[in-house]
Structures are given as C-alpha cells and as structure tokens.
Amino acid sequence: MSITAAEIARAADLLHDVVAPTPLEYSRWLSDLVGGDVFLKCENLQRTGSFKLRGAYVRMARLSKKERALGVVAASAGNHAQGVALAAQLLGIKATVFMPYGAPIPKEKATRAYGADIRFVGTSIDDCLIAARAFEAETGAILIHPFDHRDIVAGQATTGLEIVEQCPQVRTVVVPTGGGGLIAGIALAMQRDGMPIEVVGVQAKGAAAYPASLEAGMPVQLEKMATMADGIAVGLPGTVPFAAIQQYVSGVLTVDEDSLSKALLLVLERAKLVVEPAGAAAVAAVLDDPKRFKPPLVVVLSGGNIDPLLLMRVIRHGMAAAGRYLSLRVRIPDTPGGLATLLGRLAEVDANIIEVLHERISETLSLDEVEVALQLETRGEDHRARVLASLSTNGYTYTLN
C-alpha cells in the first residue's frame, strides 16, 4: 500500500521541533541556463549535513519503549549514520553503526560525536547492511534501514512538503538518488490535484541501480560500483521506495564523474555552498541537459558532508573537466634559458602557472633534454586549446597527465 498523505503529515508533526526547514535559494546562473526560474533546495544545510535525520528520527520516534531498550543498528557510508546517531542521542537510544572501510573521516567523526558506536566492515553500504542484519539477529537491536521502510520514506517526504510550501509554482523537481528514500518521499509529497509536478531522479553512472531495475520492473542488484559519490552508491534499490518511484517518478538519469566534479565546483563558486559529490548529482544533470527540465525547477542539494582532502581533489578534477586546469609534461632542450623560454611562451598566452617541477635525470630522457612537469590554470576549453596549440607551434613536445 502506498504511503499516504496522512502518514507524511504525521511525520511532519514529529519533526516539527527537531528539523528546521532548509532554505530554498534562487539560482541565477542555473536559471539563465534553463531559461526559467531555478531554485536550490539546500538539504546540505540541514542538521547533520543532509536530509537523513528526517527519516531516521521518524522511524526511531515510533519505536516502542521495549524496542528502544534493545538499541538500534544502522548501515551507512556516513549521512544516514549521522542521522541515526543524532536521533538516538535525542531519543536516549543506544546506536551501533556499521560503516564501510574508507568512509569519509568527517562523517565518521561526526557520527562518533553524536554518541554512536562505529564498526567498520566491507567496502560498500550493501556489505554494511549484511553486517547490520547479522547484528540485529544476534542482539535484538532494531535495524534502522537507510531507505527501505515506510517511516523512513515518510520522514524524507517532509522535504517535498517544504518544497511545495516554499515554491508553490514548482513544475519539476530533480533529486539525487541512491536507495530511493528521498526521491520516493518527495514524489509522494508532490501528488497534488490540479498541479502536475515532474520528479526526476539522478544517479552516478558508476552506481546506477535504478535504470536497469525500472526496466526490469523489480529491484536488480548491481554487480559492482565505482563512483566518488558515496552517498548515492547503493547497489540494490529498496522495495518500499521502488514502488513509489515506479508510480510517481518520470525517470532516473545518470551523470558521470566529470559532470559531478563540475557541478560541485560550480555550486561552490556560484552559490557559495559546500556539497558532497552525491549532493551535487541533480545539479550535474541540469548542467548536462538544461533544456530537459521545465521551470520553475527545484534542484535538491541532498548533502554537504565532504572530506576536505576529497574536496580538494574534486575541485581540481572539476576544473580540469571544465577546461580550467591543465596538467602536462613538456620536454625542453637542456640549455641555459630553456626553462625561461618555455615559461615566457606560456605567459604570452596568459596561462597561469600553479606549479613547476624541473626533472633533469630520467631513463626516458636524452642527454640533451630535460622534462618540465607543469600545472596550469586556464580560462576554459578555448583557452586550454590555445595554450596547447602555442606549445606545438613553438616546437614543444608534451604529454597530458
């Protein structure tokens, strides 16, 4: 049976004093691309840094006194972990969370700070779910699934209620999608008479379980996943959200790693907001095909919990994907002034030099040449092409890193 409007309303009541509505920010730069009004739903600014607290709190607040005494267990790469840990702290429940090895350090530290006991296992959320279910069977702790439960979906649906209240004229909502709890909840909350609203999901291409599952008419397990967007890297859609997505979501798009990087960089630069790769997925889809979406458009930023080191790498990746960062190795004659001449040629085409490494000894080099490793900032694809063309015109041999 589909989750009802009454269930979502009751979830909103439970969250009234726990979760503050997140801002809906107008985006001029995305509006210009789309050709109509675009707004960012900033769940990255939610308490714990993502929407996950909504569903976790609703699920746990409805546990009986006896169930609460048994404690709860969860599986998460970090955002659900924080939601469960904080909800457990607020409700006085002991929480154990299984996280995959390699989970972002800030997410781990925040989860511990909320009082949860963390155990590491496997390399994915699916591995952690197996361990969490075994812990549940062994101890009697209640499993708080990250997406596959009616209370979880009803809690996430309150995001949709806020969107409707903040942007009554909305026609399209684009949502980052992992297991499906958030997009299913939003789609259910969007069912209003007389105002058709299209809800579109977005997954990372390297962890896209929903397109094949929707085609098959049932959840289908991915054999492998590879994406920087750990927050939406889920190999098997949930049964509860899948039913709602089948009925109410118009489609699930995929975006590659370059698109995710460019989206994260642009959100940081243009909106002044920090998001994680998963949180930028919906923006990436809009950048890939801005005319695909009918405005007024709401783009959900689902989370902002990113390791600073990963943020540095993603920014660099995003700059490279946008033609604004160039890493290469150039061979030059081993003569006085050789390096100065190369740098002068780069200055002529306005390439900003970030880093230079001068290598004189290598088995791949001739006795009369040296290799220079360069990291350059460029102004975009056209400028990048001009820089490379100038090197070729001036007789330099280069390889891109």
Short mmCIF file of C-alpha atoms in Angstrom, two decimals:
data_model
loop_
_atom_site.label_atom_id
_atom_site.label_comp_id
_atom_site.label_asym_id
_atom_site.label_seq_id
_atom_site.Cartn_x
_atom_site.Cartn_y
_atom_site.Cartn_z
CA MET A 1 0.00 0.00 0.00
CA SER A 2 1.31 3.44 -0.96
CA ILE A 3 2.42 5.79 1.81
CA THR A 4 -0.43 8.20 2.42
CA ALA A 5 -0.60 11.96 2.78
CA ALA A 6 -1.75 11.40 6.37
CA GLU A 7 1.41 9.40 7.15
CA ILE A 8 3.57 12.18 5.72
CA ALA A 9 1.65 14.80 7.72
CA ARG A 10 2.18 12.82 10.92
CA ALA A 11 5.91 12.59 10.11
CA ALA A 12 5.99 16.37 9.70
CA ASP A 13 4.38 16.76 13.12
CA LEU A 14 7.01 14.51 14.69
CA LEU A 15 9.81 16.55 13.12
CA HIS A 16 8.36 19.97 13.93
CA ASP A 17 10.70 20.70 16.85
CA VAL A 18 13.61 18.57 15.57
CA VAL A 19 14.24 19.60 11.97
CA ALA A 20 14.28 23.20 10.78
CA PRO A 21 13.08 23.84 7.20
CA THR A 22 16.08 24.24 4.91
CA PRO A 23 16.42 27.29 2.63
CA LEU A 24 15.20 27.37 -0.97
CA GLU A 25 17.71 29.61 -2.75
CA TYR A 26 17.16 31.20 -6.17
CA SER A 27 19.95 30.31 -8.62
CA ARG A 28 20.51 32.98 -11.25
CA TRP A 29 23.24 31.07 -13.09
CA LEU A 30 21.15 27.89 -13.42
CA SER A 31 18.07 29.95 -14.30
CA ASP A 32 19.99 31.51 -17.20
CA LEU A 33 20.94 28.04 -18.47
CA VAL A 34 17.47 26.55 -18.14
CA GLY A 35 15.62 29.62 -19.41
CA GLY A 36 13.36 29.89 -16.39
CA ASP A 37 13.41 30.04 -12.60
CA VAL A 38 15.64 27.50 -10.83
CA PHE A 39 15.86 27.11 -7.07
CA LEU A 40 18.27 25.10 -4.89
CA LYS A 41 16.75 23.12 -2.00
CA CYS A 42 19.62 23.25 0.48
CA GLU A 43 19.43 19.99 2.43
CA ASN A 44 23.21 20.27 2.69
CA LEU A 45 22.45 22.90 5.36
CA GLN A 46 20.24 20.54 7.33
CA ARG A 47 21.32 19.48 10.81
CA THR A 48 23.92 16.67 10.37
CA GLY A 49 24.59 18.00 6.85
CA SER A 50 21.95 16.04 4.93
CA PHE A 51 18.26 15.12 4.77
CA LYS A 52 18.84 11.79 6.55
CA LEU A 53 17.85 13.00 10.02
CA ARG A 54 14.24 13.37 8.81
CA GLY A 55 13.64 9.70 8.13
CA ALA A 56 15.84 8.35 10.91
CA TYR A 57 14.08 10.38 13.59
CA VAL A 58 10.58 9.48 12.40
CA ARG A 59 11.46 5.77 12.32
CA MET A 60 13.06 5.80 15.76
CA ALA A 61 10.50 8.03 17.44
CA ARG A 62 7.87 5.41 16.63
CA LEU A 63 9.73 2.57 18.34
CA SER A 64 8.10 1.17 21.45
CA LYS A 65 9.71 1.51 24.87
CA LYS A 66 10.75 -2.16 24.69
CA GLU A 67 12.30 -1.69 21.23
CA ARG A 68 14.18 1.42 22.32
CA ALA A 69 15.69 -0.54 25.20
CA LEU A 70 17.20 -3.00 22.70
CA GLY A 71 19.05 -0.24 20.87
CA VAL A 72 19.28 0.37 17.14
CA VAL A 73 21.73 -0.62 14.41
CA ALA A 74 22.35 1.04 11.06
CA ALA A 75 24.49 0.70 7.93
CA SER A 76 25.79 3.82 6.25
CA ALA A 77 28.69 5.49 4.44
CA GLY A 78 28.10 8.47 6.69
CA ASN A 79 25.00 10.62 6.17
CA HIS A 80 22.44 8.09 7.44
CA ALA A 81 24.94 7.23 10.19
CA GLN A 82 24.85 10.81 11.44
CA GLY A 83 21.07 10.98 11.19
CA VAL A 84 20.67 7.78 13.21
CA ALA A 85 23.32 8.82 15.75
CA LEU A 86 21.74 12.21 16.40
CA ALA A 87 18.21 10.79 16.53
CA ALA A 88 19.43 8.17 19.00
CA GLN A 89 21.02 10.88 21.13
CA LEU A 90 17.83 12.95 21.13
CA LEU A 91 15.67 9.92 21.98
CA GLY A 92 18.05 8.31 24.51
CA ILE A 93 18.68 5.16 22.45
CA LYS A 94 21.97 3.26 22.10
CA ALA A 95 23.11 3.20 18.45
CA THR A 96 25.58 0.96 16.62
CA VAL A 97 26.54 1.90 13.09
CA PHE A 98 28.37 -0.22 10.52
CA MET A 99 30.39 1.88 8.08
CA PRO A 100 32.50 0.72 5.10
CA TYR A 101 36.27 0.96 5.23
CA GLY A 102 37.25 4.21 3.56
CA ALA A 103 34.15 6.10 4.72
CA PRO A 104 34.83 9.86 4.82
CA ILE A 105 36.62 10.80 8.03
CA PRO A 106 34.41 13.86 8.81
CA LYS A 107 31.32 11.63 8.61
CA GLU A 108 32.90 9.08 10.93
CA LYS A 109 33.98 11.73 13.45
CA ALA A 110 30.57 13.42 13.44
CA THR A 111 28.82 10.08 13.97
CA ARG A 112 31.06 9.32 16.94
CA ALA A 113 30.47 12.81 18.33
CA TYR A 114 26.72 12.08 18.43
CA GLY A 115 27.48 9.06 20.62
CA ALA A 116 27.15 6.11 18.24
CA ASP A 117 29.39 3.03 18.37
CA ILE A 118 31.03 2.60 14.94
CA ARG A 119 32.18 -0.67 13.42
CA PHE A 120 33.89 -0.91 10.05
CA VAL A 121 33.15 -3.68 7.57
CA GLY A 122 33.42 -4.21 3.81
CA THR A 123 33.66 -1.57 1.12
CA SER A 124 30.02 -0.65 0.42
CA ILE A 125 26.68 0.09 2.06
CA ASP A 126 25.49 -3.34 0.92
CA ASP A 127 28.33 -5.02 2.87
CA CYS A 128 27.40 -2.96 5.91
CA LEU A 129 23.72 -3.91 5.62
CA ILE A 130 24.66 -7.59 5.75
CA ALA A 131 26.67 -6.98 8.91
CA ALA A 132 23.91 -4.84 10.44
CA ARG A 133 21.30 -7.54 9.84
CA ALA A 134 23.58 -10.13 11.46
CA PHE A 135 24.00 -7.78 14.45
CA GLU A 136 20.21 -7.36 14.61
CA ALA A 137 19.71 -11.14 14.67
CA GLU A 138 22.38 -11.59 17.34
CA THR A 139 21.45 -8.77 19.72
CA GLY A 140 17.82 -7.90 19.01
CA ALA A 141 18.77 -4.32 18.13
CA ILE A 142 16.30 -2.70 15.73
CA LEU A 143 17.66 -2.17 12.22
CA ILE A 144 17.12 1.41 11.04
CA HIS A 145 17.34 0.89 7.30
CA PRO A 146 18.71 3.86 5.33
CA PHE A 147 15.82 3.88 2.85
CA ASP A 148 13.67 0.74 2.80
CA HIS A 149 10.96 1.44 5.39
CA ARG A 150 7.67 3.34 5.31
CA ASP A 151 8.62 5.60 8.23
CA ILE A 152 11.94 6.46 6.58
CA VAL A 153 10.25 7.41 3.30
CA ALA A 154 7.54 9.37 5.14
CA GLY A 155 10.22 11.31 7.00
CA GLN A 156 12.13 12.14 3.82
CA ALA A 157 8.82 13.20 2.23
CA THR A 158 8.76 16.22 4.52
CA THR A 159 11.44 17.68 2.21
CA GLY A 160 8.79 17.61 -0.51
CA LEU A 161 6.24 19.33 1.72
CA GLU A 162 8.72 22.14 2.30
CA ILE A 163 9.39 22.50 -1.44
CA VAL A 164 5.67 22.83 -2.15
CA GLU A 165 5.29 25.42 0.59
CA GLN A 166 8.38 27.41 -0.44
CA CYS A 167 7.77 27.19 -4.21
CA PRO A 168 4.04 26.62 -4.86
CA GLN A 169 4.53 27.14 -8.61
CA VAL A 170 7.14 24.34 -8.95
CA ARG A 171 6.84 22.19 -12.09
CA THR A 172 9.95 19.98 -11.89
CA VAL A 173 11.99 18.62 -9.01
CA VAL A 174 15.38 16.93 -9.61
CA VAL A 175 16.67 14.69 -6.83
CA PRO A 176 19.95 12.81 -6.18
CA THR A 177 19.05 9.14 -5.88
CA GLY A 178 20.72 6.23 -4.10
CA GLY A 179 18.46 3.68 -2.43
CA GLY A 180 15.47 5.86 -3.30
CA GLY A 181 14.08 7.01 0.05
CA LEU A 182 14.41 10.74 -0.62
CA ILE A 183 13.06 10.80 -4.16
CA ALA A 184 10.22 8.42 -3.29
CA GLY A 185 9.22 10.63 -0.37
CA ILE A 186 9.40 13.82 -2.43
CA ALA A 187 7.40 12.24 -5.26
CA LEU A 188 4.70 11.12 -2.82
CA ALA A 189 4.53 14.59 -1.29
CA MET A 190 4.13 16.10 -4.78
CA GLN A 191 0.84 14.36 -5.51
CA ARG A 192 -1.47 17.36 -5.58
CA ASP A 193 -4.68 17.74 -7.56
CA GLY A 194 -4.57 20.15 -10.46
CA MET A 195 -0.82 20.74 -10.41
CA PRO A 196 1.25 18.09 -12.20
CA ILE A 197 4.83 18.11 -10.95
CA GLU A 198 7.53 16.06 -12.66
CA VAL A 199 10.02 14.39 -10.31
CA VAL A 200 13.31 13.24 -11.86
CA GLY A 201 16.00 11.13 -10.19
CA VAL A 202 19.74 11.32 -10.80
CA GLN A 203 22.30 8.60 -10.13
CA ALA A 204 26.05 8.36 -10.61
CA LYS A 205 26.74 6.41 -13.80
CA GLY A 206 29.08 4.08 -11.92
CA ALA A 207 26.43 3.18 -9.33
CA ALA A 208 23.13 3.39 -11.21
CA ALA A 209 20.88 0.60 -9.99
CA TYR A 210 17.55 2.26 -10.79
CA PRO A 211 17.54 2.47 -14.62
CA ALA A 212 18.02 -1.30 -15.02
CA SER A 213 15.69 -2.05 -12.11
CA LEU A 214 12.90 0.12 -13.52
CA GLU A 215 13.34 -1.54 -16.91
CA ALA A 216 13.13 -4.98 -15.27
CA GLY A 217 10.12 -3.95 -13.16
CA MET A 218 11.84 -5.03 -9.93
CA PRO A 219 14.93 -4.13 -7.87
CA VAL A 220 18.06 -5.57 -9.53
CA GLN A 221 21.38 -5.87 -7.72
CA LEU A 222 24.40 -4.19 -9.31
CA GLU A 223 27.43 -6.44 -9.57
CA LYS A 224 29.90 -3.61 -8.93
CA MET A 225 30.00 0.13 -8.27
CA ALA A 226 32.62 2.82 -8.79
CA THR A 227 31.92 6.48 -8.02
CA MET A 228 33.16 9.32 -5.84
CA ALA A 229 29.51 9.91 -4.86
CA ASP A 230 29.49 7.54 -1.88
CA GLY A 231 26.24 8.98 -0.56
CA ILE A 232 24.26 7.55 -3.50
CA ALA A 233 26.35 4.43 -4.14
CA VAL A 234 23.67 1.81 -3.43
CA GLY A 235 23.72 -1.48 -5.32
CA LEU A 236 20.12 -2.57 -4.70
CA PRO A 237 17.04 -0.30 -4.67
CA GLY A 238 14.71 -0.59 -1.69
CA THR A 239 11.39 -2.35 -2.17
CA VAL A 240 9.35 0.37 -0.43
CA PRO A 241 10.78 3.34 -2.36
CA PHE A 242 10.91 1.36 -5.62
CA ALA A 243 7.12 1.01 -5.69
CA ALA A 244 6.63 4.77 -5.29
CA ILE A 245 9.33 5.57 -7.84
CA GLN A 246 7.75 3.23 -10.38
CA GLN A 247 4.43 5.02 -9.99
CA TYR A 248 5.34 8.67 -9.48
CA VAL A 249 8.86 9.38 -10.82
CA SER A 250 9.15 10.21 -14.52
CA GLY A 251 12.66 8.82 -14.92
CA VAL A 252 16.13 8.37 -13.46
CA LEU A 253 19.06 9.97 -15.30
CA THR A 254 22.77 9.21 -14.87
CA VAL A 255 25.78 11.54 -14.68
CA ASP A 256 29.49 10.75 -14.96
CA GLU A 257 32.31 11.70 -12.63
CA ASP A 258 33.35 14.71 -14.71
CA SER A 259 29.82 16.10 -14.51
CA LEU A 260 29.69 15.56 -10.75
CA SER A 261 33.02 17.37 -10.33
CA LYS A 262 31.98 20.32 -12.49
CA ALA A 263 28.66 20.58 -10.65
CA LEU A 264 30.31 20.57 -7.22
CA LEU A 265 32.79 23.23 -8.33
CA LEU A 266 30.07 25.47 -9.78
CA VAL A 267 27.85 25.15 -6.69
CA LEU A 268 30.84 26.17 -4.59
CA GLU A 269 31.79 29.10 -6.83
CA ARG A 270 28.40 30.41 -7.89
CA ALA A 271 26.08 29.51 -4.99
CA LYS A 272 28.75 29.70 -2.26
CA LEU A 273 27.55 26.34 -0.93
CA VAL A 274 29.60 23.27 0.01
CA VAL A 275 28.13 19.99 -1.21
CA GLU A 276 29.45 16.46 -1.45
CA PRO A 277 29.56 14.71 -4.85
CA ALA A 278 26.26 12.91 -4.18
CA GLY A 279 24.68 16.20 -3.16
CA ALA A 280 25.68 17.77 -6.48
CA ALA A 281 24.21 14.99 -8.66
CA ALA A 282 20.99 16.83 -9.50
CA VAL A 283 22.91 19.96 -10.47
CA ALA A 284 25.13 17.81 -12.70
CA ALA A 285 22.08 16.52 -14.56
CA VAL A 286 20.81 20.05 -15.15
CA LEU A 287 24.22 21.16 -16.44
CA ASP A 288 24.36 18.16 -18.78
CA ASP A 289 20.99 18.95 -20.39
CA PRO A 290 19.48 22.22 -19.12
CA LYS A 291 16.63 22.26 -21.63
CA ARG A 292 15.41 18.85 -20.43
CA PHE A 293 13.72 20.36 -17.36
CA LYS A 294 10.59 22.51 -17.28
CA PRO A 295 10.79 25.52 -14.94
CA PRO A 296 10.08 26.57 -12.30
CA LEU A 297 12.62 23.95 -11.32
CA VAL A 298 13.79 22.88 -7.85
CA VAL A 299 17.16 21.14 -7.65
CA VAL A 300 17.81 19.27 -4.40
CA LEU A 301 21.26 19.52 -2.81
CA SER A 302 20.97 16.39 -0.69
CA GLY A 303 24.14 16.56 1.39
CA GLY A 304 27.23 18.59 2.24
CA ASN A 305 29.42 16.21 4.22
CA ILE A 306 32.69 16.05 2.29
CA ASP A 307 36.23 15.29 3.41
CA PRO A 308 38.41 18.40 2.84
CA LEU A 309 41.03 16.29 1.04
CA LEU A 310 38.39 14.86 -1.29
CA LEU A 311 37.04 18.37 -1.81
CA MET A 312 40.49 19.49 -2.98
CA ARG A 313 40.73 16.58 -5.43
CA VAL A 314 37.20 17.06 -6.72
CA ILE A 315 37.75 20.79 -7.25
CA ARG A 316 40.87 20.04 -9.26
CA HIS A 317 39.00 17.36 -11.22
CA GLY A 318 36.14 19.76 -11.82
CA MET A 319 38.50 22.46 -13.04
CA ALA A 320 40.13 20.01 -15.44
CA ALA A 321 36.76 18.81 -16.72
CA ALA A 322 35.74 22.43 -17.30
CA GLY A 323 38.98 23.20 -19.17
CA ARG A 324 40.27 25.38 -16.36
CA TYR A 325 43.13 23.20 -15.13
CA LEU A 326 45.90 21.68 -17.23
CA SER A 327 48.49 19.21 -16.03
CA LEU A 328 51.19 18.22 -18.53
CA ARG A 329 54.85 17.35 -19.05
CA VAL A 330 56.93 19.24 -21.60
CA ARG A 331 60.39 18.31 -22.94
CA ILE A 332 62.80 21.19 -23.46
CA PRO A 333 66.46 21.48 -24.53
CA ASP A 334 68.97 21.22 -21.69
CA THR A 335 70.46 24.63 -22.39
CA PRO A 336 70.72 27.84 -20.37
CA GLY A 337 67.47 29.76 -20.61
CA GLY A 338 65.47 26.77 -21.85
CA LEU A 339 63.05 26.82 -18.94
CA ALA A 340 62.74 30.62 -19.03
CA THR A 341 61.83 30.46 -22.73
CA LEU A 342 59.10 27.88 -22.08
CA LEU A 343 57.63 29.94 -19.25
CA GLY A 344 57.72 33.01 -21.44
CA ARG A 345 55.74 31.23 -24.16
CA LEU A 346 53.13 30.27 -21.57
CA ALA A 347 52.96 33.86 -20.32
CA GLU A 348 52.31 35.05 -23.89
CA VAL A 349 49.09 33.00 -23.98
CA ASP A 350 48.08 34.10 -20.45
CA ALA A 351 48.43 30.66 -18.82
CA ASN A 352 48.67 30.94 -15.04
CA ILE A 353 51.40 28.65 -13.69
CA ILE A 354 50.43 26.93 -10.46
CA GLU A 355 53.38 24.56 -10.09
CA VAL A 356 56.62 23.72 -11.95
CA LEU A 357 58.84 20.65 -11.47
CA HIS A 358 62.15 20.56 -13.38
CA GLU A 359 63.38 16.98 -13.94
CA ARG A 360 66.89 16.57 -15.35
CA ILE A 361 67.58 12.87 -14.76
CA SER A 362 65.38 10.11 -16.17
CA GLU A 363 65.95 6.97 -18.20
CA THR A 364 63.39 8.25 -20.73
CA LEU A 365 65.28 11.49 -21.39
CA SER A 366 68.14 12.11 -23.81
CA LEU A 367 71.33 13.66 -22.54
CA ASP A 368 70.49 16.99 -24.18
CA GLU A 369 66.97 17.43 -22.84
CA VAL A 370 65.04 17.87 -19.59
CA GLU A 371 61.39 17.43 -18.73
CA VAL A 372 59.22 20.02 -17.04
CA ALA A 373 56.05 18.99 -15.19
CA LEU A 374 53.56 21.86 -15.23
CA GLN A 375 50.25 22.56 -13.57
CA LEU A 376 48.46 25.46 -15.20
CA GLU A 377 45.23 27.35 -14.64
CA THR A 378 43.33 28.17 -17.85
CA ARG A 379 40.13 30.09 -18.50
CA GLY A 380 38.12 27.35 -20.19
CA GLU A 381 38.19 24.90 -23.08
CA ASP A 382 39.05 27.51 -25.74
CA HIS A 383 41.89 28.97 -23.71
CA ARG A 384 43.19 25.48 -22.90
CA ALA A 385 43.25 24.65 -26.61
CA ARG A 386 45.15 27.87 -27.36
CA VAL A 387 47.79 27.04 -24.74
CA LEU A 388 48.38 23.58 -26.20
CA ALA A 389 48.39 24.94 -29.74
CA SER A 390 51.03 27.51 -28.76
CA LEU A 391 53.27 24.79 -27.33
CA SER A 392 53.00 22.78 -30.56
CA THR A 393 53.58 25.82 -32.75
CA ASN A 394 56.74 26.64 -30.82
CA GLY A 395 58.11 23.13 -31.28
CA TYR A 396 57.49 21.69 -27.83
CA THR A 397 56.61 18.02 -27.29
CA TYR A 398 54.18 17.47 -24.41
CA THR A 399 52.13 14.76 -22.77
CA LEU A 400 48.98 15.36 -20.73
CA ASN A 401 48.80 13.93 -17.22
#
